[in-house]
Structures are given as C-alpha cells and as structure tokens.
Amino acid sequence: MPSLRTQIAGFSFDNCLMNAAGVACMTVEELEEVRQSAAGSFVTKTATLEARAGNPEPRYRDVPLGSINSMGLPNQGIDYYLDYLLSLQESQPERTFFLSLVGMSPDETHTLLKKVQNSGFKGITELNLSCPNVPGKPQIAYDFETTERILGEAFGYFDKPLGIKLPPYFDIVHFDQAAEVFNRHPLKFVNCVNSIGNGMYIEDESVVIRPKNGFGGIGGEYIKPTALANVHAFYQRLNPSIQIIGTGGVYTGRDAFEHILCGASMVQIGTALHQQGVEVFERVSLGLKAIMAKKGYEKLEDFKGKLKYLG
Ligand code: SIN
C-alpha cells in the first residue's frame, strides 16, 4: 500500500494532506473535526493579537469553478489558538500542528511571534504574508523590502520552526526576486499559494460578496495552474532546506499528485474542504494512493519534484 507519509521541518505526518488556513479552522470545534479526520495535521485560522469580527457578510461564496472570499481575517485572537494547541500538546504529543498568524502591522506581527517564541508551543508557525482582504492593507509578500525587513527582524529572536504563506506571483522575475529574499532566511517552508487576490464574480448585474464592492480572493479550480507554477518555481529556486507546501485547486488525488510532482511536501485543501467537509481528506487520499499504486510509487519521494519537461 503506498504511503502518504511526509515530513515538514523535521516533524513527521502520516498523511500529507491538511486544511488550508481559513477553512475549517476558526473554532476548536472545526479544528477538532479536521484533527479527527484523515488529514495529517491542521493549521489554525490566521490569528491576530485581538479577536476580529472580519468584514461584513456575505463575504464568502461558492461559485461554479471555486470560491470568492473577502473574510477580512475574522479570528478568535492568538491566545485562543495557542491555548488549544498547548492543550493538544499534552493530550497528543506525538502529533504536530500549525499555528497561522499575522499582525495588523509589522509591530503587531513581532508581538505575536514573540508571544509564540516565549510560549511552550512546540509546533510549526506559519506567518501569513498574503491576506488580500483587509481594506487598506496590501498583501505583504508583494513588497519585497517589507518582507525582507520583517523576516530579518523576526529571525533575530524567533528560533522555532517558521514558514510563510505566500500570495501567487505571476512573473518569472518576481519568482527570482522573492526566492532571493526567502533564501536569506532560515525558513522551514513556503506555502504556495493563498487565493488569487482581488478577483470578481458577477451574477446578473451584481457582485456576490459585500466587502470591497465585490473584490475578493479567488480559490478552487480557477487557481490550480497558478498554484502549481508557484510550487514548482519555488521548488526550483529555494535552498533545499526550505520545503514547499502546495495549496490551490485540490479536489482530487490527481490534483494532490500534481502538487507533489511540482515539489510540494505537504498539500493543503481549501475550497474543496469548505464545499465537501472533512470527508474530502479520505477521498483525496484514496485517489492519490490509487495513482501511486498504478505508477508503482511507494512513497512521495518517488515522484516529488520529478516533473517532466518537454525536451
Ligand atoms: C481572510 O480572512 O480574509 C482570508 C485569509 C487569507 O486570505 O489569508
């Protein structure tokens, strides 16, 4: 039977599939559902210092080829997620989970990271540099100078496993420039990609979400080609010590297979999880194992990053 076992930052996971931050991770009840599913881990909703209500509703819509959202980082505040993760460390020390966070300013981001650094948290931290939905706050990772400064300052005091959630990039020069920044820091992973920011979906004559007059992050089938390109571009460019988490357009075993072929060590499911519930992890796992069995692959390393080119 093929194995979906993987490692991130030296931690082992029985299954390479997990939720994407933002989906099924706002409350302990949702996180418990993911924890008890076939997923190998979970990531919490991106936390800010204080709880946030987020943007006005309707702020998420399933649409024919995926989803559009402008949630605006609603979350319960860092202490809620940290307390839960610390309690899980006691009850299930053999498993590792991810904590997602970002501040409303660089100073707040450092306050959050210092809180994690000074806590007993032994898991993996994901710094979200890519939320497109907070009015007036640009996606941080599109600004390479700010990204460089935040990472440089953070690694002055933060020595726990840290990775970053990235927005999609669309230009080869930007892949090069971004990789140059990331390679200067002891990151454990980059997660490619967050939603494609500021898209629009129209029904009849109207947008379908209220915030920002309808502009929102696009997920689902629309974004798989962009996600795969980002996974592979960074797989080609980053130091081998920086692993890739692939996120975007995963509904089937074939989608997960393609992310791993492009270089992903772990694969996150967002829109499909929102639409189908946690059973999606079992379905995608079975599909991925069936493809591996057919091709004679026993483990992810047998095909990870081994994308073939035409001549
Ligand atoms: C949101 O809360 O607006 C979505 C989170 C994200 O895109 O990072």
mmCIF file of C-alpha atoms and ligand atoms in Angstrom:
data_model
loop_
_atom_site.group_PDB
_atom_site.id
_atom_site.type_symbol
_atom_site.label_atom_id
_atom_site.label_comp_id
_atom_site.label_asym_id
_atom_site.label_seq_id
_atom_site.Cartn_x
_atom_site.Cartn_y
_atom_site.Cartn_z
ATOM 1 C CA MET A 1 0.000 0.000 0.000
ATOM 2 C CA PRO A 2 1.561 3.373 -0.963
ATOM 3 C CA SER A 3 2.335 5.673 1.959
ATOM 4 C CA LEU A 4 1.339 9.342 2.145
ATOM 5 C CA ARG A 5 3.793 9.913 4.990
ATOM 6 C CA THR A 6 5.747 13.150 4.838
ATOM 7 C CA GLN A 7 7.934 15.469 6.876
ATOM 8 C CA ILE A 8 7.941 19.232 7.354
ATOM 9 C CA ALA A 9 10.592 20.953 9.450
ATOM 10 C CA GLY A 10 11.747 17.552 10.708
ATOM 11 C CA PHE A 11 8.287 16.608 12.013
ATOM 12 C CA SER A 12 6.579 13.507 10.597
ATOM 13 C CA PHE A 13 2.992 13.381 9.380
ATOM 14 C CA ASP A 14 1.120 10.179 8.500
ATOM 15 C CA ASN A 15 -0.745 11.949 5.711
ATOM 16 C CA CYS A 16 0.479 14.804 3.501
ATOM 17 C CA LEU A 17 -2.991 16.389 3.313
ATOM 18 C CA MET A 18 -4.329 19.067 5.652
ATOM 19 C CA ASN A 19 -6.645 22.070 5.612
ATOM 20 C CA ALA A 20 -5.637 25.459 4.231
ATOM 21 C CA ALA A 21 -5.711 28.292 6.759
ATOM 22 C CA GLY A 22 -9.100 29.963 6.581
ATOM 23 C CA VAL A 23 -11.126 26.803 6.072
ATOM 24 C CA ALA A 24 -12.496 24.642 8.907
ATOM 25 C CA CYS A 25 -10.165 26.249 11.427
ATOM 26 C CA MET A 26 -11.865 29.222 13.090
ATOM 27 C CA THR A 27 -13.054 27.389 16.210
ATOM 28 C CA VAL A 28 -11.845 24.483 18.321
ATOM 29 C CA GLU A 29 -14.903 22.507 17.137
ATOM 30 C CA GLU A 30 -13.873 22.893 13.475
ATOM 31 C CA LEU A 31 -10.237 22.147 14.235
ATOM 32 C CA GLU A 32 -11.246 19.029 16.166
ATOM 33 C CA GLU A 33 -13.151 17.799 13.100
ATOM 34 C CA VAL A 34 -10.028 18.154 10.972
ATOM 35 C CA ARG A 35 -7.847 16.592 13.681
ATOM 36 C CA GLN A 36 -10.129 13.545 13.820
ATOM 37 C CA SER A 37 -10.279 13.187 10.020
ATOM 38 C CA ALA A 38 -7.790 11.511 7.660
ATOM 39 C CA ALA A 39 -5.795 14.778 7.456
ATOM 40 C CA GLY A 40 -2.193 14.570 8.647
ATOM 41 C CA SER A 41 -2.364 17.861 10.529
ATOM 42 C CA PHE A 42 -4.268 21.131 10.677
ATOM 43 C CA VAL A 43 -3.471 24.813 10.572
ATOM 44 C CA THR A 44 -5.430 27.288 12.663
ATOM 45 C CA LYS A 45 -7.192 30.340 11.223
ATOM 46 C CA THR A 46 -4.680 33.185 10.855
ATOM 47 C CA ALA A 47 -4.614 34.808 14.287
ATOM 48 C CA THR A 48 -4.162 38.441 15.159
ATOM 49 C CA LEU A 49 -3.382 39.774 18.631
ATOM 50 C CA GLU A 50 -7.015 40.525 19.440
ATOM 51 C CA ALA A 51 -10.097 38.716 18.132
ATOM 52 C CA ARG A 52 -11.522 40.228 14.931
ATOM 53 C CA ALA A 53 -15.050 40.123 13.534
ATOM 54 C CA GLY A 54 -13.760 40.467 9.963
ATOM 55 C CA ASN A 55 -15.577 42.005 7.009
ATOM 56 C CA PRO A 56 -19.367 42.350 6.644
ATOM 57 C CA GLU A 57 -21.367 39.420 5.224
ATOM 58 C CA PRO A 58 -21.918 37.995 2.697
ATOM 59 C CA ARG A 59 -18.153 37.561 2.479
ATOM 60 C CA TYR A 60 -17.734 34.028 1.044
ATOM 61 C CA ARG A 61 -19.449 32.437 -1.956
ATOM 62 C CA ASP A 62 -19.012 29.125 -3.696
ATOM 63 C CA VAL A 63 -19.039 29.783 -7.449
ATOM 64 C CA PRO A 64 -19.024 27.336 -10.381
ATOM 65 C CA LEU A 65 -15.255 26.744 -10.547
ATOM 66 C CA GLY A 66 -14.301 27.525 -6.967
ATOM 67 C CA SER A 67 -14.888 30.306 -4.483
ATOM 68 C CA ILE A 68 -14.548 34.003 -3.816
ATOM 69 C CA ASN A 69 -13.992 35.392 -0.331
ATOM 70 C CA SER A 70 -13.263 38.591 1.465
ATOM 71 C CA MET A 71 -13.360 37.382 5.041
ATOM 72 C CA GLY A 72 -11.027 40.063 6.413
ATOM 73 C CA LEU A 73 -9.235 37.839 8.925
ATOM 74 C CA PRO A 74 -12.056 37.079 11.354
ATOM 75 C CA ASN A 75 -10.467 35.080 14.167
ATOM 76 C CA GLN A 76 -10.614 34.447 17.905
ATOM 77 C CA GLY A 77 -7.280 36.060 18.739
ATOM 78 C CA ILE A 78 -3.891 34.394 19.244
ATOM 79 C CA ASP A 79 -4.475 33.255 22.840
ATOM 80 C CA TYR A 80 -7.462 31.128 21.823
ATOM 81 C CA TYR A 81 -5.455 29.128 19.274
ATOM 82 C CA LEU A 82 -2.286 28.985 21.348
ATOM 83 C CA ASP A 83 -4.169 27.699 24.410
ATOM 84 C CA TYR A 84 -5.820 24.979 22.334
ATOM 85 C CA LEU A 85 -2.525 23.956 20.706
ATOM 86 C CA LEU A 86 -0.796 23.835 24.085
ATOM 87 C CA SER A 87 -3.545 21.607 25.464
ATOM 88 C CA LEU A 88 -3.253 19.320 22.418
ATOM 89 C CA GLN A 89 0.483 19.039 23.021
ATOM 90 C CA GLU A 90 -0.372 17.494 26.382
ATOM 91 C CA SER A 91 -3.067 15.130 25.127
ATOM 92 C CA GLN A 92 -1.492 14.166 21.784
ATOM 93 C CA PRO A 93 2.237 14.893 21.968
ATOM 94 C CA GLU A 94 3.022 12.587 19.043
ATOM 95 C CA ARG A 95 1.272 14.866 16.524
ATOM 96 C CA THR A 96 2.358 18.267 15.210
ATOM 97 C CA PHE A 97 0.048 21.129 14.232
ATOM 98 C CA PHE A 98 0.454 24.510 12.562
ATOM 99 C CA LEU A 99 -0.338 27.931 14.033
ATOM 100 C CA SER A 100 -1.062 30.672 11.485
ATOM 101 C CA LEU A 101 -0.658 34.315 12.446
ATOM 102 C CA VAL A 102 -0.090 37.839 11.196
ATOM 103 C CA GLY A 103 -0.334 41.253 12.824
ATOM 104 C CA MET A 104 -2.262 44.259 11.601
ATOM 105 C CA SER A 105 1.153 45.983 11.482
ATOM 106 C CA PRO A 106 4.770 44.783 11.495
ATOM 107 C CA ASP A 107 4.957 45.676 15.198
ATOM 108 C CA GLU A 108 1.918 43.516 15.941
ATOM 109 C CA THR A 109 3.442 40.669 13.905
ATOM 110 C CA HIS A 110 6.542 40.826 16.104
ATOM 111 C CA THR A 111 4.409 40.906 19.252
ATOM 112 C CA LEU A 112 2.658 37.745 18.036
ATOM 113 C CA LEU A 113 5.862 35.952 17.115
ATOM 114 C CA LYS A 114 7.438 36.878 20.461
ATOM 115 C CA LYS A 115 4.371 35.502 22.240
ATOM 116 C CA VAL A 116 4.817 32.198 20.391
ATOM 117 C CA GLN A 117 8.571 32.215 20.989
ATOM 118 C CA ASN A 118 8.027 32.725 24.731
ATOM 119 C CA SER A 119 5.280 30.119 24.953
ATOM 120 C CA GLY A 120 5.623 26.362 25.300
ATOM 121 C CA PHE A 121 4.379 25.852 21.703
ATOM 122 C CA LYS A 122 6.419 23.111 20.026
ATOM 123 C CA GLY A 123 4.629 23.014 16.673
ATOM 124 C CA ILE A 124 5.106 24.881 13.415
ATOM 125 C CA THR A 125 4.287 28.552 12.874
ATOM 126 C CA GLU A 126 3.015 29.868 9.538
ATOM 127 C CA LEU A 127 3.343 33.623 9.068
ATOM 128 C CA ASN A 128 0.621 34.729 6.662
ATOM 129 C CA LEU A 129 2.183 37.317 4.336
ATOM 130 C CA SER A 130 -0.601 37.125 1.791
ATOM 131 C CA CYS A 131 -4.089 38.025 3.022
ATOM 132 C CA PRO A 132 -5.693 40.116 0.252
ATOM 133 C CA ASN A 133 -8.833 41.052 2.147
ATOM 134 C CA VAL A 134 -8.114 43.632 4.824
ATOM 135 C CA PRO A 135 -9.100 47.028 3.389
ATOM 136 C CA GLY A 136 -6.096 49.356 3.252
ATOM 137 C CA LYS A 137 -3.555 46.575 3.969
ATOM 138 C CA PRO A 138 -1.693 45.275 0.930
ATOM 139 C CA GLN A 139 -0.502 41.688 0.606
ATOM 140 C CA ILE A 140 2.827 41.904 2.441
ATOM 141 C CA ALA A 141 4.767 39.433 0.308
ATOM 142 C CA TYR A 142 4.263 41.573 -2.821
ATOM 143 C CA ASP A 143 6.528 44.136 -1.109
ATOM 144 C CA PHE A 144 9.970 42.512 -1.041
ATOM 145 C CA GLU A 145 11.583 45.237 1.104
ATOM 146 C CA THR A 146 8.979 44.934 3.842
ATOM 147 C CA THR A 147 9.142 41.129 3.658
ATOM 148 C CA GLU A 148 12.936 41.233 3.984
ATOM 149 C CA ARG A 149 12.685 43.564 6.972
ATOM 150 C CA ILE A 150 10.023 41.527 8.785
ATOM 151 C CA LEU A 151 11.874 38.238 8.276
ATOM 152 C CA GLY A 152 15.260 39.747 9.202
ATOM 153 C CA GLU A 153 13.863 41.176 12.424
ATOM 154 C CA ALA A 154 11.846 38.047 13.236
ATOM 155 C CA PHE A 155 14.773 35.688 12.930
ATOM 156 C CA GLY A 156 16.683 37.925 15.358
ATOM 157 C CA TYR A 157 14.604 36.427 18.195
ATOM 158 C CA PHE A 158 12.457 33.606 16.741
ATOM 159 C CA ASP A 159 14.124 30.206 16.665
ATOM 160 C CA LYS A 160 11.117 27.872 16.430
ATOM 161 C CA PRO A 161 10.139 26.329 13.061
ATOM 162 C CA LEU A 162 8.702 29.117 10.892
ATOM 163 C CA GLY A 163 7.325 29.221 7.361
ATOM 164 C CA ILE A 164 5.405 31.777 5.307
ATOM 165 C CA LYS A 165 2.145 31.713 3.370
ATOM 166 C CA LEU A 166 2.622 33.410 0.025
ATOM 167 C CA PRO A 167 0.372 35.051 -2.494
ATOM 168 C CA PRO A 168 0.708 33.832 -6.075
ATOM 169 C CA TYR A 169 3.389 35.527 -8.157
ATOM 170 C CA PHE A 170 2.856 35.878 -11.897
ATOM 171 C CA ASP A 171 6.211 36.877 -13.335
ATOM 172 C CA ILE A 172 9.457 34.929 -13.619
ATOM 173 C CA VAL A 173 11.418 37.959 -12.391
ATOM 174 C CA HIS A 174 9.233 38.082 -9.292
ATOM 175 C CA PHE A 175 9.868 34.370 -8.623
ATOM 176 C CA ASP A 176 13.606 35.153 -8.803
ATOM 177 C CA GLN A 177 13.397 38.229 -6.574
ATOM 178 C CA ALA A 178 11.141 36.569 -3.993
ATOM 179 C CA ALA A 179 13.335 33.456 -3.838
ATOM 180 C CA GLU A 180 16.403 35.633 -3.284
ATOM 181 C CA VAL A 181 14.716 37.180 -0.232
ATOM 182 C CA PHE A 182 13.467 33.848 1.173
ATOM 183 C CA ASN A 183 16.837 32.118 0.679
ATOM 184 C CA ARG A 184 18.473 34.649 3.004
ATOM 185 C CA HIS A 185 16.445 33.391 5.976
ATOM 186 C CA PRO A 186 16.205 30.106 7.922
ATOM 187 C CA LEU A 187 12.631 29.470 6.806
ATOM 188 C CA LYS A 188 11.400 25.898 7.100
ATOM 189 C CA PHE A 189 8.832 26.209 4.318
ATOM 190 C CA VAL A 190 6.925 28.453 1.979
ATOM 191 C CA ASN A 191 3.246 27.749 1.355
ATOM 192 C CA CYS A 192 2.180 28.428 -2.262
ATOM 193 C CA VAL A 193 -0.455 29.841 -2.694
ATOM 194 C CA ASN A 194 -3.073 31.919 -0.934
ATOM 195 C CA SER A 195 -6.098 32.896 -3.017
ATOM 196 C CA ILE A 196 -5.572 34.949 -6.160
ATOM 197 C CA GLY A 197 -6.315 38.342 -4.664
ATOM 198 C CA ASN A 198 -8.977 40.786 -5.728
ATOM 199 C CA GLY A 199 -10.885 38.871 -8.333
ATOM 200 C CA MET A 200 -14.558 39.486 -9.006
ATOM 201 C CA TYR A 201 -17.561 37.239 -9.691
ATOM 202 C CA ILE A 202 -20.760 38.651 -11.142
ATOM 203 C CA GLU A 203 -24.293 37.248 -11.171
ATOM 204 C CA ASP A 204 -26.832 39.040 -13.351
ATOM 205 C CA GLU A 205 -25.641 42.629 -12.799
ATOM 206 C CA SER A 206 -24.201 42.356 -9.299
ATOM 207 C CA VAL A 207 -21.143 41.247 -7.413
ATOM 208 C CA VAL A 208 -21.764 38.374 -4.978
ATOM 209 C CA ILE A 209 -19.887 39.462 -1.837
ATOM 210 C CA ARG A 210 -20.367 42.698 0.117
ATOM 211 C CA PRO A 211 -16.852 43.768 1.231
ATOM 212 C CA LYS A 212 -14.730 45.940 -1.050
ATOM 213 C CA ASN A 213 -17.618 46.222 -3.536
ATOM 214 C CA GLY A 214 -17.177 42.610 -4.596
ATOM 215 C CA PHE A 215 -13.385 42.269 -4.874
ATOM 216 C CA GLY A 216 -12.218 39.052 -3.233
ATOM 217 C CA GLY A 217 -9.686 36.233 -3.172
ATOM 218 C CA ILE A 218 -10.331 33.506 -5.740
ATOM 219 C CA GLY A 219 -9.864 29.834 -4.806
ATOM 220 C CA GLY A 220 -10.652 26.418 -6.228
ATOM 221 C CA GLU A 221 -10.334 25.134 -9.775
ATOM 222 C CA TYR A 222 -9.596 28.610 -11.131
ATOM 223 C CA ILE A 223 -6.245 28.705 -9.360
ATOM 224 C CA LYS A 224 -4.648 25.256 -9.748
ATOM 225 C CA PRO A 225 -2.426 26.165 -12.723
ATOM 226 C CA THR A 226 -1.165 29.266 -10.907
ATOM 227 C CA ALA A 227 -0.628 27.300 -7.693
ATOM 228 C CA LEU A 228 1.302 24.534 -9.468
ATOM 229 C CA ALA A 229 3.502 27.089 -11.222
ATOM 230 C CA ASN A 230 4.309 28.790 -7.918
ATOM 231 C CA VAL A 231 5.049 25.492 -6.166
ATOM 232 C CA HIS A 232 7.409 24.465 -8.938
ATOM 233 C CA ALA A 233 9.030 27.897 -9.376
ATOM 234 C CA PHE A 234 9.975 27.963 -5.696
ATOM 235 C CA TYR A 235 10.948 24.283 -5.675
ATOM 236 C CA GLN A 236 13.443 25.130 -8.422
ATOM 237 C CA ARG A 237 14.783 28.253 -6.702
ATOM 238 C CA LEU A 238 14.793 27.730 -2.932
ATOM 239 C CA ASN A 239 17.506 26.183 -0.806
ATOM 240 C CA PRO A 240 16.628 22.507 -0.256
ATOM 241 C CA SER A 241 16.230 23.303 3.468
ATOM 242 C CA ILE A 242 13.129 25.365 2.614
ATOM 243 C CA GLN A 243 10.299 22.961 1.838
ATOM 244 C CA ILE A 244 7.163 23.725 -0.156
ATOM 245 C CA ILE A 245 3.553 23.325 0.934
ATOM 246 C CA GLY A 246 1.234 23.251 -2.078
ATOM 247 C CA THR A 247 -2.195 24.863 -1.848
ATOM 248 C CA GLY A 248 -4.683 25.691 -4.572
ATOM 249 C CA GLY A 249 -7.290 23.834 -6.575
ATOM 250 C CA VAL A 250 -7.023 20.455 -4.837
ATOM 251 C CA TYR A 251 -10.235 18.422 -5.180
ATOM 252 C CA THR A 252 -8.900 15.014 -6.232
ATOM 253 C CA GLY A 253 -5.993 12.645 -5.800
ATOM 254 C CA ARG A 254 -4.784 13.763 -9.220
ATOM 255 C CA ASP A 255 -4.640 17.405 -8.063
ATOM 256 C CA ALA A 256 -2.609 16.448 -4.983
ATOM 257 C CA PHE A 257 -0.356 14.259 -7.154
ATOM 258 C CA GLU A 258 0.385 17.235 -9.414
ATOM 259 C CA HIS A 259 1.285 19.473 -6.461
ATOM 260 C CA ILE A 260 3.731 16.843 -5.176
ATOM 261 C CA LEU A 261 5.138 16.310 -8.684
ATOM 262 C CA CYS A 262 5.826 20.068 -8.731
ATOM 263 C CA GLY A 263 7.733 19.776 -5.442
ATOM 264 C CA ALA A 264 5.220 20.031 -2.596
ATOM 265 C CA SER A 265 6.000 18.091 0.592
ATOM 266 C CA MET A 266 2.555 18.718 2.035
ATOM 267 C CA VAL A 267 -0.712 19.632 0.285
ATOM 268 C CA GLN A 268 -3.462 21.821 1.702
ATOM 269 C CA ILE A 269 -7.133 21.762 0.753
ATOM 270 C CA GLY A 270 -9.219 24.933 0.987
ATOM 271 C CA THR A 271 -12.268 25.435 -1.233
ATOM 272 C CA ALA A 272 -12.981 21.697 -1.651
ATOM 273 C CA LEU A 273 -12.865 21.247 2.119
ATOM 274 C CA HIS A 274 -15.313 24.114 2.543
ATOM 275 C CA GLN A 275 -17.638 22.578 -0.043
ATOM 276 C CA GLN A 276 -17.351 18.882 0.837
ATOM 277 C CA GLY A 277 -16.421 18.733 4.526
ATOM 278 C CA VAL A 278 -13.628 16.715 6.145
ATOM 279 C CA GLU A 279 -14.505 13.543 4.185
ATOM 280 C CA VAL A 280 -12.557 15.182 1.343
ATOM 281 C CA PHE A 281 -9.306 14.127 3.056
ATOM 282 C CA GLU A 282 -10.219 10.439 2.830
ATOM 283 C CA ARG A 283 -11.395 10.765 -0.789
ATOM 284 C CA VAL A 284 -8.272 12.642 -1.934
ATOM 285 C CA SER A 285 -6.019 10.233 -0.002
ATOM 286 C CA LEU A 286 -7.603 7.216 -1.709
ATOM 287 C CA GLY A 287 -7.315 8.873 -5.116
ATOM 288 C CA LEU A 288 -3.682 9.784 -4.565
ATOM 289 C CA LYS A 289 -2.818 6.284 -3.327
ATOM 290 C CA ALA A 290 -4.551 4.742 -6.351
ATOM 291 C CA ILE A 291 -2.449 6.865 -8.736
ATOM 292 C CA MET A 292 0.737 5.988 -6.834
ATOM 293 C CA ALA A 293 -0.108 2.268 -6.865
ATOM 294 C CA LYS A 294 -0.778 2.346 -10.613
ATOM 295 C CA LYS A 295 2.572 4.016 -11.249
ATOM 296 C CA GLY A 296 4.476 1.776 -8.838
ATOM 297 C CA TYR A 297 5.310 4.598 -6.412
ATOM 298 C CA GLU A 298 5.515 3.558 -2.758
ATOM 299 C CA LYS A 299 6.253 6.921 -1.168
ATOM 300 C CA LEU A 300 6.053 10.624 -2.002
ATOM 301 C CA GLU A 301 9.822 10.864 -2.529
ATOM 302 C CA ASP A 302 9.459 8.517 -5.526
ATOM 303 C CA PHE A 303 7.880 11.355 -7.528
ATOM 304 C CA LYS A 304 8.184 14.569 -5.502
ATOM 305 C CA GLY A 305 9.592 17.366 -7.669
ATOM 306 C CA LYS A 306 10.115 14.998 -10.600
ATOM 307 C CA LEU A 307 8.010 16.976 -13.047
ATOM 308 C CA LYS A 308 8.959 16.174 -16.630
ATOM 309 C CA TYR A 309 9.677 18.857 -19.242
ATOM 310 C CA LEU A 310 9.237 18.626 -22.984
ATOM 311 C CA GLY A 311 12.731 18.492 -24.458
HETATM 312 C C1 SIN B 1 -9.348 36.242 5.101
HETATM 313 O O1 SIN B 1 -9.578 36.075 6.308
HETATM 314 O O2 SIN B 1 -9.656 37.300 4.533
HETATM 315 C C2 SIN B 1 -8.721 35.152 4.293
HETATM 316 C C3 SIN B 1 -7.379 34.816 4.809
HETATM 317 C C4 SIN B 1 -6.295 34.964 3.805
HETATM 318 O O3 SIN B 1 -6.573 35.062 2.611
HETATM 319 O O4 SIN B 1 -5.142 34.962 4.205
#
